[in-house]
């Protein structure tokens, strides 16, 4: 016992050092991003590179606004991400509830076919989706960005696994009391799923907020660009203002951090759900 206690301080120091190193690895890129947003491109490529904030943040933000109309771009991304999160969350939750609670012929093969979407590269579907959007006359519209990925396989899988923990007796008793299916879903099934719903909302928001390839394909007017597309358009053939790009990237990270902090407690609860065996 004495030897074990003697080893504990060294183990604690080692664990603390490892955590501090991991924190540094994660934090240094974010620090460099924030510092780079305050410097000009010439200063960023100086040797040695700047490690402290500079005085070009206002200039970089002005360049960002004048070249990309970044205020409108942020509103575009925010609106698309919020609408997508609400619609895709509803679709994935209803589909997961159906797969988890209803017994119908072909349920397992259909769910397995849906899960194939997790292993099929998204690039394979770009051409068919583009042709579909063109036939619907949806090119350069926000619905073309939102609609194709509403039934996200991972979201359906997450909600199906979470809804599978609901006691079937609870749902049957609600039906016996005359509760309709939609009311049963809203009043009985959803309240215990708040941690899973928070995790799903966070995933969907970040998925749409960071999406680059599909908005780049279907959006053509600069006034309708999302943040990733607008930042990519700042890269020129002859000269690129990296200070402005880093400033835009820093601003783009703020909503993601806010959403994560707002849903952090529920998100962690959703990840830990089922980890402790009762």
GROMACS .gro file of C-alpha atoms in nm, residues 151-256:
model
  106
  151UNK     CA    1  -3.219   1.211  -4.457
  152UNK     CA    2  -2.862   1.180  -4.334
  153UNK     CA    3  -2.775   0.813  -4.270
  154UNK     CA    4  -2.567   0.883  -3.962
  155UNK     CA    5  -2.843   1.095  -3.808
  156UNK     CA    6  -3.100   0.821  -3.867
  157UNK     CA    7  -2.862   0.561  -3.723
  158UNK     CA    8  -2.799   0.774  -3.413
  159UNK     CA    9  -3.168   0.830  -3.344
  160UNK     CA   10  -3.259   0.470  -3.418
  161UNK     CA   11  -3.007   0.346  -3.164
  162UNK     CA   12  -3.126   0.601  -2.909
  163UNK     CA   13  -3.495   0.535  -2.967
  164UNK     CA   14  -3.428   0.162  -2.933
  165UNK     CA   15  -3.373   0.213  -2.559
  166UNK     CA   16  -3.736   0.321  -2.508
  167UNK     CA   17  -3.941   0.053  -2.327
  168UNK     CA   18  -4.195  -0.088  -2.568
  169UNK     CA   19  -4.439  -0.126  -2.277
  170UNK     CA   20  -4.437   0.252  -2.229
  171UNK     CA   21  -4.538   0.309  -2.591
  172UNK     CA   22  -4.801   0.033  -2.579
  173UNK     CA   23  -4.956   0.180  -2.265
  174UNK     CA   24  -4.979   0.518  -2.437
  175UNK     CA   25  -5.160   0.359  -2.732
  176UNK     CA   26  -5.399   0.180  -2.497
  177UNK     CA   27  -5.483   0.515  -2.336
  178UNK     CA   28  -5.586   0.647  -2.677
  179UNK     CA   29  -5.274   0.850  -2.754
  180UNK     CA   30  -5.226   0.908  -3.127
  181UNK     CA   31  -4.896   0.821  -3.293
  182UNK     CA   32  -4.779   1.179  -3.341
  183UNK     CA   33  -4.875   1.271  -2.987
  184UNK     CA   34  -4.707   0.954  -2.860
  185UNK     CA   35  -4.393   1.051  -3.047
  186UNK     CA   36  -4.399   1.411  -2.921
  187UNK     CA   37  -4.505   1.358  -2.558
  188UNK     CA   38  -4.360   1.015  -2.476
  189UNK     CA   39  -4.069   0.933  -2.705
  190UNK     CA   40  -3.899   1.271  -2.745
  191UNK     CA   41  -3.853   1.395  -2.383
  192UNK     CA   42  -3.612   1.115  -2.279
  193UNK     CA   43  -3.416   1.170  -2.603
  194UNK     CA   44  -3.295   1.523  -2.525
  195UNK     CA   45  -2.926   1.424  -2.494
  196UNK     CA   46  -2.941   1.237  -2.826
  197UNK     CA   47  -3.128   1.527  -2.988
  198UNK     CA   48  -2.862   1.772  -2.869
  199UNK     CA   49  -2.588   1.551  -3.010
  200UNK     CA   50  -2.778   1.521  -3.339
  201UNK     CA   51  -2.838   1.898  -3.359
  202UNK     CA   52  -2.471   1.971  -3.298
  203UNK     CA   53  -2.361   1.721  -3.560
  204UNK     CA   54  -2.608   1.848  -3.821
  205UNK     CA   55  -2.522   2.213  -3.762
  206UNK     CA   56  -2.147   2.154  -3.793
  207UNK     CA   57  -2.200   1.928  -4.094
  208UNK     CA   58  -2.386   2.198  -4.286
  209UNK     CA   59  -2.177   2.489  -4.154
  210UNK     CA   60  -1.854   2.331  -4.278
  211UNK     CA   61  -1.988   2.185  -4.603
  212UNK     CA   62  -1.786   2.312  -4.897
  213UNK     CA   63  -1.807   2.092  -5.207
  214UNK     CA   64  -2.184   2.078  -5.258
  215UNK     CA   65  -2.252   2.452  -5.200
  216UNK     CA   66  -1.959   2.527  -5.433
  217UNK     CA   67  -2.128   2.324  -5.707
  218UNK     CA   68  -2.485   2.452  -5.681
  219UNK     CA   69  -2.432   2.815  -5.573
  220UNK     CA   70  -2.318   3.051  -5.849
  221UNK     CA   71  -2.388   3.408  -5.732
  222UNK     CA   72  -2.145   3.554  -5.480
  223UNK     CA   73  -2.440   3.700  -5.288
  224UNK     CA   74  -2.561   3.349  -5.202
  225UNK     CA   75  -2.224   3.198  -5.105
  226UNK     CA   76  -2.169   3.026  -4.773
  227UNK     CA   77  -1.859   3.093  -4.562
  228UNK     CA   78  -1.639   2.807  -4.693
  229UNK     CA   79  -1.719   2.899  -5.054
  230UNK     CA   80  -1.663   3.271  -4.994
  231UNK     CA   81  -1.327   3.211  -4.825
  232UNK     CA   82  -1.217   2.987  -5.112
  233UNK     CA   83  -1.308   3.260  -5.360
  234UNK     CA   84  -1.054   3.490  -5.193
  235UNK     CA   85  -0.766   3.278  -5.317
  236UNK     CA   86  -0.639   3.449  -5.632
  237UNK     CA   87  -0.408   3.324  -5.906
  238UNK     CA   88  -0.149   3.595  -5.854
  239UNK     CA   89  -0.199   3.718  -5.498
  240UNK     CA   90  -0.390   3.589  -5.197
  241UNK     CA   91  -0.468   3.795  -4.889
  242UNK     CA   92  -0.407   3.534  -4.621
  243UNK     CA   93  -0.467   3.783  -4.343
  244UNK     CA   94  -0.824   3.837  -4.463
  245UNK     CA   95  -0.876   3.461  -4.505
  246UNK     CA   96  -0.756   3.394  -4.151
  247UNK     CA   97  -0.980   3.672  -4.020
  248UNK     CA   98  -1.279   3.514  -4.195
  249UNK     CA   99  -1.187   3.169  -4.067
  250UNK     CA  100  -1.163   3.305  -3.713
  251UNK     CA  101  -1.509   3.459  -3.741
  252UNK     CA  102  -1.646   3.137  -3.888
  253UNK     CA  103  -1.525   2.942  -3.583
  254UNK     CA  104  -1.720   3.157  -3.336
  255UNK     CA  105  -2.073   3.020  -3.411
  256UNK     CA  106  -1.943   2.663  -3.394
   0.00000   0.00000   0.00000
